[in-house]
Amino acid sequence: MTEIIEEGIVNEGGLNFVEQEIKDDLAAGKNGGRLSTRFPPEPNGYLHIGHAKAFIMDFGAAEKFGGTCNLRFDDTNPQKEDMEYVNAIMRDIHWLGYDWGDRLYYASDYFPQLFDLAVRMIKEGKAYVDEQTSEQIAAQKGTPTLPGTNSPFRDRPIEENLDLFMRMNKGEFDEGSMVLRAKIDMANSNMHFRDPIMYRIIKTPHWRTGTTWKVYPMYDFAHGQSDYFEGVTHSICTLEFVPHRPLYEYFVKELADESYCPRQIEFNRLNLTYTVMSKRKLLQLVKENLVNGWDDPRMPTLCGLRRRGYTPSAIKDFVNRIGYTKYEALNHIELLEHAVREDLNKTATRISAVVNPVKLVITNYPENQEETFYMDNNPENLEEGKHPMPFTRELWIERDDFMENPPKKFFRLSPDKEVRLKGAYIIKCTGIKKDENGEIVEIYAEYDPETRSGLPGSDRKVKGTLHWVSVPHAKTAEVRDYDRLFAVENPSAEEGDFRDLLNPDSLKVRPNVMIEPWATENAKPEDHFQFTRLGYYTVDPDSTSEKLVFNKTIGLKDTWAKEQKKANM
Ligand code: ATP
Ligand code: MG
């Protein structure tokens, strides 16, 4: 789990190993040359970026080889599932640009067929009702090297099993009082073959089937058969299902003949540094208000990443880079951030925003004068044009861009030093004013009219360039700055309570950020901007007509690219 791999492994044809296996099956004419995949989320939480890795494979392979991909909700446990999750899951898959067309299915659609199969297996002596507690059943399981012990109920007469199973489903017995088990082999070296549970009693009504059923199939008894009923040819899932595969095939064989049988292929899960991916833990963070909901921009959920400002193309690019392999790994979150930065660099509109403002007064600039500079919307793509930015005598600049007693290599503003105001003039600092606490409240400077950007001879070089916003024109915005949600690199590998590993400083709200007026005119939630010199920011749905709220998506500094450069030197 600690091995860190960064670039996915693909063959000469650019295919990962799953795609290659699909290609081989198609070439061999298996299933009549048909390709059908499925994405099978359980509607018990929101999708996260790990799920995205899974469905990018499922939908992506179907797209690549002219097949189809079903969306199947694996709704076999009414105690944990909810309609809210179903809708959110569909929205998130659409967001990444995939669609299941008319192939929307629910495992609950197959409850009648699954029940019939169970009954048939009982009649054939392949299943029995066990009345032991789950603890007793667990205690008899044995270990990988020690065979298990048969249940005292294993050889119950068929008629009795049938009668009990029917009555289990009528609701005559309490939850946990009995289960239906497959009668396979308590000594099998694969623990999953040691009489696995097929059905359990659950009395909570199901959100789709109501109170029709009181018994619900276990994952292993539902998944392969659901694949079979839908005509799925390639059932792609994560590596933890490798030991389940023989059982998957065992149950499918109860239905399939030679002509068609779905095939399970497994790849490595996505694990990210500084992140937990377990749905149970994510649910806990939400329920205990340790984050502000499933779509909190610090969450690895797709709705969280969307709100944070991550884009579908960046997520797909990242998944493509890490690739699909046969061994577990932990991927650096910096690579994801790198992909986001690369994408936003191409598309985000540049604006000027001062997050920690201090006032700069240009004393030789006339009091009521105002002029307009035109700023590139995106220097990476000049076709995107320019937008106007007003310049006046009083400007907001970053407090951090001034130092009264600077060290040698400080190239921003300090007494008697010159800098360029981006896209405008060169100024020279002439003085400061402090309040009674010694805090700087105003900085004074003089500008040189000869240095106006665009004028002939205006290209005199100075070392620093500062961004700015005109004081009378500035709009106030709120900015939410984020840091990693967890303070340790691999929270899932640590002992103890994962909540103790949360970074206490993962959210910092700046209520009084000054932004240039043009940016506020048409900005709507999910719009991306680059705040010049600072980073990428995305408009949050909490914005109002009075005040925009921005989420900091990612800073400009690319630690990933830097590390790669070092590694290649
Ligand atoms: P649960 O414990 O509730 O089963 P889950 O994360 O496995 O949680 P599912 O809804 O069953 O959730 O997942 C749907 C699909 O997404 C499965 O095929 C699963 O293998 C895949 N998946 C889940 N987590 C990851 C991950 N981190 N990386 C890649 N695929 C994942
Ligand atoms: Mg699962």
Coordinates of C-alpha atoms and ligand atoms in Angstrom, one line a residue:
M1 CA 0.0 0.0 0.0
T2 CA 2.9 2.4 0.4
E3 CA 4.4 2.0 -3.0
I4 CA 3.9 5.2 -4.8
I5 CA 3.4 5.0 -8.6
E6 CA 2.7 8.0 -10.6
E7 CA 2.4 7.2 -14.3
G8 CA 0.0 4.5 -15.4
I9 CA 1.2 1.6 -17.4
V10 CA -0.1 1.4 -20.9
N11 CA 1.1 -0.8 -23.8
E12 CA 2.4 0.3 -27.2
G13 CA -1.1 0.7 -28.5
G14 CA -1.8 3.2 -25.6
L15 CA -4.1 0.7 -23.9
N16 CA -4.1 -0.2 -20.2
F17 CA -4.3 -3.9 -19.3
V18 CA -8.1 -3.9 -18.9
E19 CA -8.6 -2.4 -22.3
Q20 CA -6.1 -4.9 -23.8
E21 CA -8.1 -7.8 -22.3
I22 CA -11.3 -6.4 -23.7
K23 CA -9.7 -6.0 -27.1
D24 CA -8.4 -9.5 -27.0
D25 CA -11.9 -10.9 -26.1
L26 CA -13.5 -8.9 -28.9
A27 CA -10.9 -10.1 -31.4
A28 CA -11.5 -13.7 -30.2
G29 CA -15.2 -13.2 -31.0
K30 CA -16.3 -13.8 -27.4
N31 CA -19.9 -13.0 -26.7
G32 CA -20.5 -12.6 -30.4
G33 CA -18.1 -9.6 -30.4
R34 CA -20.4 -7.7 -28.0
L35 CA -19.1 -5.4 -25.3
S36 CA -21.2 -4.4 -22.3
T37 CA -19.9 -2.9 -19.1
R38 CA -21.6 -1.5 -16.0
F39 CA -21.0 0.9 -13.2
P40 CA -22.6 -0.4 -10.0
P41 CA -22.6 2.2 -7.2
E42 CA -24.4 1.5 -4.0
P43 CA -26.6 4.5 -3.3
N44 CA -25.3 4.9 0.3
G45 CA -23.2 8.0 -0.2
Y46 CA -21.8 10.5 -2.7
L47 CA -19.4 9.5 -5.4
H48 CA -15.7 10.4 -4.8
I49 CA -12.8 10.6 -7.2
G50 CA -12.0 6.9 -6.6
H51 CA -15.4 6.1 -8.1
A52 CA -14.6 8.4 -11.0
K53 CA -11.6 6.3 -11.7
A54 CA -13.9 3.2 -11.8
F55 CA -16.6 4.7 -14.0
I56 CA -14.1 6.4 -16.4
M57 CA -12.9 2.9 -17.0
D58 CA -16.5 1.4 -17.4
F59 CA -17.9 4.2 -19.6
G60 CA -14.6 4.9 -21.3
A61 CA -13.9 1.3 -22.4
A62 CA -17.4 1.1 -23.8
E63 CA -16.9 4.3 -25.7
K64 CA -13.5 3.2 -27.0
F65 CA -14.6 -0.2 -28.3
G66 CA -18.1 0.7 -29.5
G67 CA -19.9 -1.0 -26.6
T68 CA -22.4 0.1 -24.0
C69 CA -22.2 0.8 -20.3
N70 CA -25.1 0.4 -17.9
L71 CA -25.7 2.3 -14.7
R72 CA -26.8 -0.1 -12.1
F73 CA -27.7 0.9 -8.6
D74 CA -26.6 -1.8 -6.2
D75 CA -29.5 -1.2 -3.9
T76 CA -29.5 -4.4 -1.8
N77 CA -29.3 -2.9 1.7
P78 CA -32.4 -0.7 2.5
Q79 CA -30.9 0.3 5.8
K80 CA -28.2 2.6 4.3
E81 CA -29.6 3.7 1.0
D82 CA -31.4 6.8 -0.1
M83 CA -33.0 8.6 -3.1
E84 CA -30.8 11.7 -2.4
Y85 CA -27.7 9.6 -3.2
V86 CA -29.2 8.2 -6.4
N87 CA -29.8 11.7 -7.8
A88 CA -26.4 13.0 -6.7
I89 CA -24.7 10.0 -8.3
M90 CA -26.4 10.5 -11.7
R91 CA -25.6 14.2 -11.6
D92 CA -21.9 13.5 -10.9
I93 CA -21.6 10.9 -13.7
H94 CA -23.2 13.4 -16.1
W95 CA -20.8 16.0 -14.9
L96 CA -17.9 14.0 -16.1
G97 CA -19.5 13.7 -19.5
Y98 CA -20.9 10.1 -19.4
D99 CA -24.4 8.9 -20.1
W100 CA -26.0 5.5 -19.7
G101 CA -28.9 6.3 -22.2
D102 CA -31.8 4.0 -21.5
R103 CA -29.7 1.6 -19.5
L104 CA -30.5 2.6 -16.0
Y105 CA -31.0 -0.5 -13.8
Y106 CA -31.4 -1.4 -10.1
A107 CA -30.3 -4.6 -8.5
S108 CA -33.7 -4.5 -6.8
D109 CA -35.2 -5.1 -10.2
Y110 CA -33.8 -8.6 -10.0
F111 CA -35.0 -9.5 -6.5
P112 CA -37.7 -11.8 -7.9
Q113 CA -35.2 -13.7 -10.2
L114 CA -32.6 -13.9 -7.4
F115 CA -35.2 -15.2 -5.0
D116 CA -36.3 -17.9 -7.5
L117 CA -32.6 -18.9 -8.0
A118 CA -32.3 -19.2 -4.2
V119 CA -35.3 -21.4 -4.0
R120 CA -34.0 -23.6 -6.8
M121 CA -30.7 -24.0 -5.1
I122 CA -32.5 -25.0 -1.8
K123 CA -34.5 -27.6 -3.8
E124 CA -31.3 -28.9 -5.3
G125 CA -29.7 -29.2 -1.9
K126 CA -27.2 -26.4 -2.6
A127 CA -28.4 -24.0 0.1
Y128 CA -29.6 -24.2 3.7
V129 CA -31.1 -22.0 6.5
D130 CA -28.7 -21.5 9.3
E131 CA -30.1 -20.4 12.7
Q132 CA -26.8 -19.6 14.3
T133 CA -25.8 -16.1 15.4
S134 CA -23.3 -14.2 13.2
E135 CA -20.7 -14.7 15.9
Q136 CA -21.1 -18.4 15.9
I137 CA -20.9 -18.5 12.1
A138 CA -17.8 -16.4 12.2
A139 CA -16.2 -18.6 14.8
Q140 CA -16.7 -21.7 12.6
K141 CA -15.1 -20.1 9.5
G142 CA -11.6 -21.3 10.3
T143 CA -8.6 -19.6 8.9
P144 CA -6.9 -19.7 5.5
T145 CA -4.8 -22.6 6.7
L146 CA -7.3 -24.2 9.1
P147 CA -10.6 -25.7 7.7
G148 CA -13.9 -24.4 9.1
T149 CA -16.5 -26.4 10.9
N150 CA -19.9 -27.4 9.5
S151 CA -22.9 -25.7 10.9
P152 CA -25.2 -28.0 12.9
F153 CA -28.0 -26.8 10.5
R154 CA -26.1 -27.8 7.4
D155 CA -27.9 -31.0 6.8
R156 CA -31.4 -29.9 7.4
P157 CA -34.0 -31.6 5.1
I158 CA -34.8 -29.7 1.9
E159 CA -38.4 -29.2 2.8
E160 CA -37.5 -27.6 6.1
N161 CA -35.1 -25.2 4.4
L162 CA -37.7 -24.2 1.9
D163 CA -40.4 -23.7 4.6
L164 CA -38.0 -21.6 6.7
F165 CA -36.8 -19.4 3.8
M166 CA -40.4 -18.6 2.8
R167 CA -41.2 -17.7 6.3
M168 CA -38.1 -15.6 6.6
N169 CA -39.3 -13.6 3.7
K170 CA -42.8 -13.3 5.2
G171 CA -41.3 -11.5 8.2
E172 CA -41.9 -14.3 10.8
F173 CA -38.4 -14.1 12.2
D174 CA -36.3 -11.4 13.7
E175 CA -33.4 -9.7 11.9
G176 CA -30.2 -11.7 12.6
S177 CA -32.0 -14.8 13.8
M178 CA -31.3 -16.8 10.6
V179 CA -29.6 -16.6 7.2
L180 CA -29.6 -18.6 4.0
R181 CA -26.2 -20.0 3.2
A182 CA -24.8 -21.7 0.1
K183 CA -23.7 -25.3 0.9
I184 CA -20.3 -25.4 -0.8
D185 CA -17.3 -26.4 1.2
M186 CA -16.2 -25.5 4.7
A187 CA -12.7 -26.6 4.0
N188 CA -12.1 -24.7 0.8
S189 CA -8.8 -22.8 0.7
N190 CA -10.8 -19.8 -0.6
M191 CA -12.6 -18.5 2.5
H192 CA -15.4 -17.1 0.4
F193 CA -16.4 -20.7 -0.5
R194 CA -17.0 -21.7 3.1
D195 CA -20.7 -21.7 2.9
P196 CA -21.2 -18.0 2.1
I197 CA -24.3 -16.2 3.2
M198 CA -26.8 -15.6 0.3
Y199 CA -29.6 -13.9 2.1
R200 CA -30.2 -12.1 5.4
I201 CA -33.4 -10.7 7.0
I202 CA -33.9 -6.9 6.9
K203 CA -37.2 -5.4 8.0
T204 CA -36.5 -1.8 7.0
P205 CA -38.7 -0.9 4.0
H206 CA -36.8 -0.6 0.7
W207 CA -37.1 2.8 -1.0
R208 CA -38.1 1.1 -4.3
T209 CA -39.7 -2.2 -3.4
G210 CA -41.4 -1.1 -0.1
T211 CA -42.2 -4.0 2.2
T212 CA -42.4 -6.7 -0.5
W213 CA -39.2 -8.3 0.7
K214 CA -38.0 -9.2 4.2
V215 CA -34.9 -11.0 2.9
Y216 CA -32.2 -9.3 0.9
P217 CA -29.4 -10.8 -1.1
M218 CA -25.8 -10.3 -0.1
Y219 CA -23.4 -8.6 -2.6
D220 CA -21.8 -11.9 -3.7
F221 CA -25.2 -13.5 -4.4
A222 CA -26.5 -10.4 -6.3
H223 CA -23.6 -9.0 -8.3
G224 CA -22.7 -11.7 -10.8
Q225 CA -26.3 -12.6 -11.4
S226 CA -27.2 -9.0 -12.0
D227 CA -24.4 -8.8 -14.5
Y228 CA -25.7 -11.9 -16.1
F229 CA -29.3 -10.7 -16.3
E230 CA -28.2 -7.5 -18.0
G231 CA -25.9 -9.2 -20.5
V232 CA -22.8 -7.6 -19.1
T233 CA -19.7 -9.0 -20.8
H234 CA -17.0 -7.3 -18.7
S235 CA -17.6 -6.7 -15.1
I236 CA -14.7 -4.4 -14.1
C237 CA -14.1 -3.8 -10.4
T238 CA -11.4 -3.2 -7.9
L239 CA -8.7 -5.6 -6.6
E240 CA -10.4 -6.4 -3.3
F241 CA -12.8 -8.5 -5.4
V242 CA -10.1 -10.8 -6.7
P243 CA -10.8 -13.4 -4.0
H244 CA -14.5 -13.1 -4.7
R245 CA -14.1 -13.9 -8.3
P246 CA -14.4 -17.8 -8.0
L247 CA -17.7 -17.3 -6.1
Y248 CA -18.9 -14.8 -8.6
E249 CA -18.3 -17.5 -11.3
Y250 CA -19.8 -20.2 -9.1
F251 CA -23.2 -18.4 -8.7
V252 CA -23.2 -17.2 -12.4
K253 CA -22.8 -20.8 -13.5
E254 CA -26.1 -21.6 -11.8
L255 CA -27.6 -19.6 -14.6
A256 CA -25.2 -19.4 -17.5
D257 CA -24.7 -21.9 -20.3
E258 CA -21.7 -22.1 -22.7
S259 CA -22.9 -19.3 -24.9
Y260 CA -22.4 -16.3 -22.6
C261 CA -20.9 -15.7 -19.2
P262 CA -19.8 -12.3 -17.8
R263 CA -16.1 -11.9 -16.9
Q264 CA -14.8 -10.1 -13.9
I265 CA -11.6 -8.1 -14.3
E266 CA -10.0 -6.2 -11.4
F267 CA -7.8 -3.1 -11.2
N268 CA -6.2 -1.1 -8.4
R269 CA -8.3 1.3 -6.3
L270 CA -7.4 5.0 -6.3
N271 CA -5.8 6.0 -3.0
L272 CA -4.7 9.6 -2.6
T273 CA -2.3 11.2 -0.1
Y274 CA -3.9 13.5 2.6
T275 CA -7.3 12.0 1.8
V276 CA -9.6 9.3 3.0
M277 CA -11.7 7.5 0.4
S278 CA -13.9 5.3 2.6
K279 CA -17.5 6.1 2.3
R280 CA -18.1 5.3 5.9
K281 CA -15.5 7.8 7.0
L282 CA -16.7 10.5 4.6
L283 CA -20.3 10.0 5.9
Q284 CA -19.0 10.4 9.4
L285 CA -17.3 13.7 8.5
V286 CA -20.6 15.0 7.1
K287 CA -22.8 13.7 9.9
E288 CA -20.6 15.0 12.6
N289 CA -20.3 18.4 10.9
L290 CA -16.5 18.1 10.7
V291 CA -17.0 19.4 7.1
N292 CA -19.8 21.5 5.7
G293 CA -21.7 18.7 3.9
W294 CA -20.8 16.3 1.1
D295 CA -20.0 19.1 -1.3
D296 CA -17.5 20.8 1.1
P297 CA -14.7 21.9 -1.2
R298 CA -12.2 20.0 1.0
M299 CA -13.9 16.7 0.4
P300 CA -12.7 14.2 -2.3
T301 CA -16.3 13.8 -3.4
L302 CA -17.0 14.8 -7.0
C303 CA -19.5 17.4 -5.8
G304 CA -16.9 18.8 -3.4
L305 CA -14.2 18.9 -6.1
R306 CA -16.7 20.6 -8.5
R307 CA -17.4 23.3 -5.9
R308 CA -13.7 23.6 -5.2
G309 CA -13.3 24.4 -8.9
Y310 CA -11.7 21.2 -10.2
T311 CA -12.8 20.4 -13.7
P312 CA -14.0 17.2 -15.4
S313 CA -11.1 17.4 -17.9
A314 CA -8.6 17.8 -15.1
I315 CA -10.0 14.8 -13.3
K316 CA -10.0 12.6 -16.4
D317 CA -6.5 13.8 -17.3
F318 CA -5.3 12.8 -13.8
V319 CA -7.0 9.4 -14.0
N320 CA -5.4 8.8 -17.3
R321 CA -2.0 9.7 -15.9
I322 CA -2.1 7.3 -12.9
G323 CA -3.6 4.6 -15.1
Y324 CA -4.9 1.1 -14.1
T325 CA -2.7 -1.6 -12.7
K326 CA -2.8 -4.9 -10.8
Y327 CA -1.1 -3.6 -7.6
E328 CA -2.3 -1.3 -4.9
A329 CA -0.7 2.2 -4.8
L330 CA -0.9 5.5 -3.1
N331 CA -1.0 8.5 -5.5
H332 CA 0.3 12.0 -4.7
I333 CA -2.5 14.6 -4.5
E334 CA 0.0 17.0 -6.1
L335 CA -0.4 15.2 -9.4
L336 CA -4.2 15.8 -9.3
E337 CA -3.5 19.5 -8.4
H338 CA -1.0 19.7 -11.3
A339 CA -3.7 18.5 -13.7
V340 CA -6.2 21.0 -12.4
R341 CA -3.6 23.8 -12.7
E342 CA -2.8 22.9 -16.2
D343 CA -6.4 22.8 -17.3
L344 CA -7.3 26.1 -15.6
N345 CA -4.2 27.8 -16.9
K346 CA -5.7 27.3 -20.4
T347 CA -9.2 28.4 -19.6
A348 CA -9.4 30.7 -16.5
T349 CA -10.0 34.4 -17.0
R350 CA -7.3 36.6 -15.3
I351 CA -8.5 39.2 -12.9
S352 CA -7.0 41.4 -10.2
A353 CA -7.9 40.7 -6.6
V354 CA -6.2 41.8 -3.4
V355 CA -6.8 39.2 -0.7
N356 CA -5.0 41.1 2.2
P357 CA -5.4 44.7 1.2
V358 CA -3.5 47.8 2.3
K359 CA -4.0 51.2 0.7
L360 CA -1.5 52.8 -1.7
V361 CA -1.8 56.5 -2.3
I362 CA -0.1 57.9 -5.4
T363 CA 0.5 61.4 -4.2
N364 CA 1.4 63.0 -7.6
Y365 CA -1.6 61.5 -9.4
P366 CA -4.4 64.1 -9.7
E367 CA -7.3 63.5 -7.2
N368 CA -10.2 63.2 -9.5
Q369 CA -8.4 61.6 -12.4
E370 CA -9.3 58.2 -13.7
E371 CA -8.0 56.3 -16.6
T372 CA -8.7 52.8 -18.0
F373 CA -6.2 50.1 -18.7
Y374 CA -7.0 47.0 -20.8
M375 CA -5.9 43.7 -19.3
D376 CA -5.5 40.4 -21.2
N377 CA -8.2 38.0 -20.2
N378 CA -5.8 35.2 -20.7
P379 CA -2.2 35.7 -21.8
E380 CA -2.1 32.0 -22.8
N381 CA -4.8 32.7 -25.3
L382 CA -4.9 36.2 -26.6
E383 CA -8.0 35.5 -28.7
E384 CA -9.9 35.8 -25.4
G385 CA -9.4 39.5 -25.6
K386 CA -9.0 42.1 -22.9
H387 CA -11.2 43.8 -20.3
P388 CA -11.1 47.3 -18.9
M389 CA -9.6 48.1 -15.5
P390 CA -9.9 51.6 -13.9
F391 CA -6.8 53.2 -12.4
T392 CA -7.1 56.0 -9.8
R393 CA -5.0 57.8 -7.2
E394 CA -5.9 55.3 -4.4
L395 CA -5.3 51.6 -5.0
W396 CA -5.4 48.4 -3.0
I397 CA -2.3 46.3 -3.0
E398 CA -1.3 43.2 -1.0
R399 CA 0.0 43.9 2.5
D400 CA 2.6 41.2 1.9
D401 CA 3.9 43.1 -1.1
F402 CA 5.3 45.8 1.1
M403 CA 8.1 45.6 3.7
E404 CA 9.4 48.4 5.7
N405 CA 12.8 46.7 6.4
P406 CA 13.2 44.2 3.6
P407 CA 15.8 41.5 3.3
K408 CA 18.2 41.7 0.4
K409 CA 16.3 39.7 -2.2
F410 CA 12.9 41.3 -1.6
F411 CA 11.9 42.7 -5.0
R412 CA 8.5 44.0 -4.1
L413 CA 7.8 47.4 -2.5
S414 CA 9.8 49.0 0.2
P415 CA 10.8 52.6 1.1
D416 CA 12.5 54.4 -1.8
K417 CA 12.2 51.4 -4.0
E418 CA 10.5 51.1 -7.4
V419 CA 8.0 48.5 -8.7
R420 CA 5.7 48.3 -11.6
L421 CA 2.0 48.3 -11.0
K422 CA 0.9 45.5 -13.4
G423 CA -0.2 46.9 -16.8
A424 CA 0.0 50.5 -15.6
Y425 CA 3.0 52.6 -14.2
I426 CA 6.2 52.3 -12.4
I427 CA 5.9 53.8 -8.9
K428 CA 8.4 54.7 -6.2
C429 CA 7.6 54.4 -2.5
T430 CA 7.9 57.8 -0.7
G431 CA 6.6 57.0 2.8
I432 CA 4.1 55.2 5.0
K433 CA 1.5 56.0 7.7
K434 CA 1.0 53.8 10.8
D435 CA -1.8 53.6 13.3
E436 CA -1.3 53.8 17.1
N437 CA -0.5 50.0 17.1
G438 CA 2.3 50.4 14.7
E439 CA 0.3 48.8 11.9
I440 CA 0.7 50.3 8.4
V441 CA -2.5 51.9 7.2
E442 CA -1.3 53.7 4.1
I443 CA 1.6 53.5 1.8
Y444 CA 2.7 56.6 -0.2
A445 CA 4.3 56.6 -3.7
E446 CA 4.9 58.7 -6.7
Y447 CA 4.3 57.5 -10.2
D448 CA 6.3 58.2 -13.3
P449 CA 3.9 59.2 -16.2
E450 CA 6.6 58.3 -18.8
T451 CA 6.4 54.7 -17.8
R452 CA 2.7 54.2 -18.8
S453 CA 2.3 50.7 -20.2
G454 CA 2.2 50.7 -24.0
L455 CA 3.8 54.1 -24.4
P456 CA 7.0 54.2 -26.5
G457 CA 10.0 54.0 -24.1
S458 CA 7.8 52.7 -21.3
D459 CA 9.6 49.4 -21.0
R460 CA 12.1 50.5 -18.4
K461 CA 12.8 47.4 -16.3
V462 CA 12.2 47.1 -12.6
K463 CA 12.5 43.9 -10.6
G464 CA 9.0 43.6 -9.1
T465 CA 5.5 43.8 -10.5
L466 CA 2.5 44.1 -8.2
H467 CA -1.2 43.6 -8.9
W468 CA -3.7 46.3 -7.7
V469 CA -7.3 47.3 -7.6
S470 CA -8.7 50.9 -7.7
V471 CA -10.1 51.8 -4.3
P472 CA -13.2 53.7 -5.4
H473 CA -14.1 50.9 -7.9
A474 CA -13.3 47.8 -5.8
K475 CA -15.9 45.3 -4.9
T476 CA -15.7 43.3 -1.7
A477 CA -15.7 39.6 -2.0
E478 CA -15.3 36.7 0.4
V479 CA -12.5 34.2 -0.3
R480 CA -12.4 30.7 1.3
D481 CA -8.8 29.5 1.4
Y482 CA -8.3 25.7 1.8
D483 CA -5.5 23.6 3.0
R484 CA -5.4 19.8 3.1
L485 CA -8.2 18.2 5.1
F486 CA -5.8 15.8 6.8
A487 CA -2.6 16.7 8.4
V488 CA -0.8 13.4 7.6
E489 CA 0.2 11.9 4.3
N490 CA -1.6 8.6 4.6
P491 CA -4.5 8.9 7.1
S492 CA -5.8 5.4 6.3
A493 CA -2.5 3.8 7.4
E494 CA -2.5 5.5 10.8
E495 CA -3.6 3.8 14.1
G496 CA -6.4 5.3 16.1
D497 CA -9.3 7.6 15.3
F498 CA -9.0 9.1 11.8
R499 CA -10.8 12.3 13.1
D500 CA -7.8 13.1 15.2
L501 CA -5.8 13.4 12.0
L502 CA -7.8 16.3 10.6
N503 CA -5.9 19.5 9.8
P504 CA -7.4 22.1 12.2
D505 CA -6.4 24.9 9.7
S506 CA -7.9 23.5 6.6
L507 CA -10.3 26.4 6.1
K508 CA -9.5 30.1 6.4
V509 CA -12.2 32.7 5.5
R510 CA -11.1 36.1 4.2
P511 CA -14.2 38.3 4.3
N512 CA -12.8 41.4 2.8
V513 CA -11.0 40.7 -0.4
M514 CA -11.0 43.5 -2.9
I515 CA -11.7 42.6 -6.5
E516 CA -11.8 44.6 -9.7
P517 CA -15.4 45.5 -10.7
W518 CA -15.4 43.9 -14.2
A519 CA -15.1 40.5 -12.7
T520 CA -18.2 40.8 -10.6
E521 CA -20.5 41.7 -13.5
N522 CA -21.2 38.3 -15.0
A523 CA -19.6 35.9 -12.6
K524 CA -21.8 32.9 -11.7
P525 CA -21.2 29.8 -9.6
E526 CA -18.6 27.4 -10.9
D527 CA -16.9 30.1 -13.0
H528 CA -13.2 29.9 -12.8
F529 CA -10.8 32.8 -12.5
Q530 CA -7.1 33.3 -12.0
F531 CA -6.4 36.0 -9.5
T532 CA -3.2 37.5 -10.9
R533 CA -0.1 36.3 -9.0
L534 CA -2.2 34.4 -6.5
G535 CA -3.9 31.3 -7.9
Y536 CA -7.1 29.9 -9.3
Y537 CA -10.4 30.7 -7.7
T538 CA -13.9 29.5 -8.4
V539 CA -17.2 31.2 -7.7
D540 CA -19.2 29.5 -4.9
P541 CA -23.0 29.0 -5.0
D542 CA -23.1 30.9 -1.6
S543 CA -22.5 34.1 -3.7
T544 CA -25.2 36.8 -3.6
S545 CA -25.9 39.8 -5.8
E546 CA -24.2 41.9 -3.1
K547 CA -21.2 39.8 -2.5
L548 CA -19.3 37.1 -4.5
V549 CA -17.9 34.2 -2.6
F550 CA -14.8 32.4 -4.1
N551 CA -13.2 29.1 -3.3
K552 CA -9.5 29.0 -3.7
T553 CA -9.1 26.1 -6.1
I554 CA -5.4 25.9 -6.2
G555 CA -2.3 28.1 -5.9
L556 CA 0.0 28.9 -8.8
K557 CA 3.0 27.2 -7.4
D558 CA 3.4 23.8 -9.0
T559 CA 5.2 21.6 -6.4
W560 CA 4.6 18.6 -8.6
A561 CA 6.3 20.0 -11.7
K562 CA 9.2 21.2 -9.5
E563 CA 9.7 17.7 -8.0
Q564 CA 9.6 16.1 -11.4
K565 CA 12.2 18.5 -12.7
K566 CA 14.5 17.8 -9.7
A567 CA 14.0 14.0 -10.2
N568 CA 14.9 14.2 -13.8
M569 CA 18.1 16.3 -13.3
Ligands
ATP1 P1 -18.9 0.4 -0.1 O1 -18.0 0.0 1.1 O2 -20.1 1.1 0.3 O3 -19.2 -0.8 -1.0 P2 -17.5 1.5 -2.3 O4 -16.6 2.7 -2.2 O5 -17.0 0.2 -2.8 O6 -18.1 1.4 -0.9 P3 -19.6 1.3 -4.3 O7 -20.7 2.1 -4.5 O8 -19.8 -0.2 -4.0 O9 -18.7 1.9 -3.1 O10 -18.6 1.5 -5.5 C1 -18.9 1.4 -6.8 C2 -17.7 1.0 -7.6 O11 -16.7 2.0 -7.5 C3 -17.2 -0.3 -7.3 O12 -17.0 -1.1 -8.4 C4 -15.9 -0.1 -6.6 O13 -14.9 -1.1 -6.9 C5 -15.5 1.3 -7.2 N1 -14.6 2.0 -6.3 C6 -14.9 2.4 -5.1 N2 -13.9 3.0 -4.5 C7 -12.9 3.1 -5.4 C8 -11.6 3.7 -5.5 N3 -11.0 4.3 -4.4 N4 -10.9 3.6 -6.6 C9 -11.4 3.0 -7.7 N5 -12.6 2.4 -7.7 C10 -13.4 2.5 -6.6
MG2 MG -18.6 -1.6 -2.8

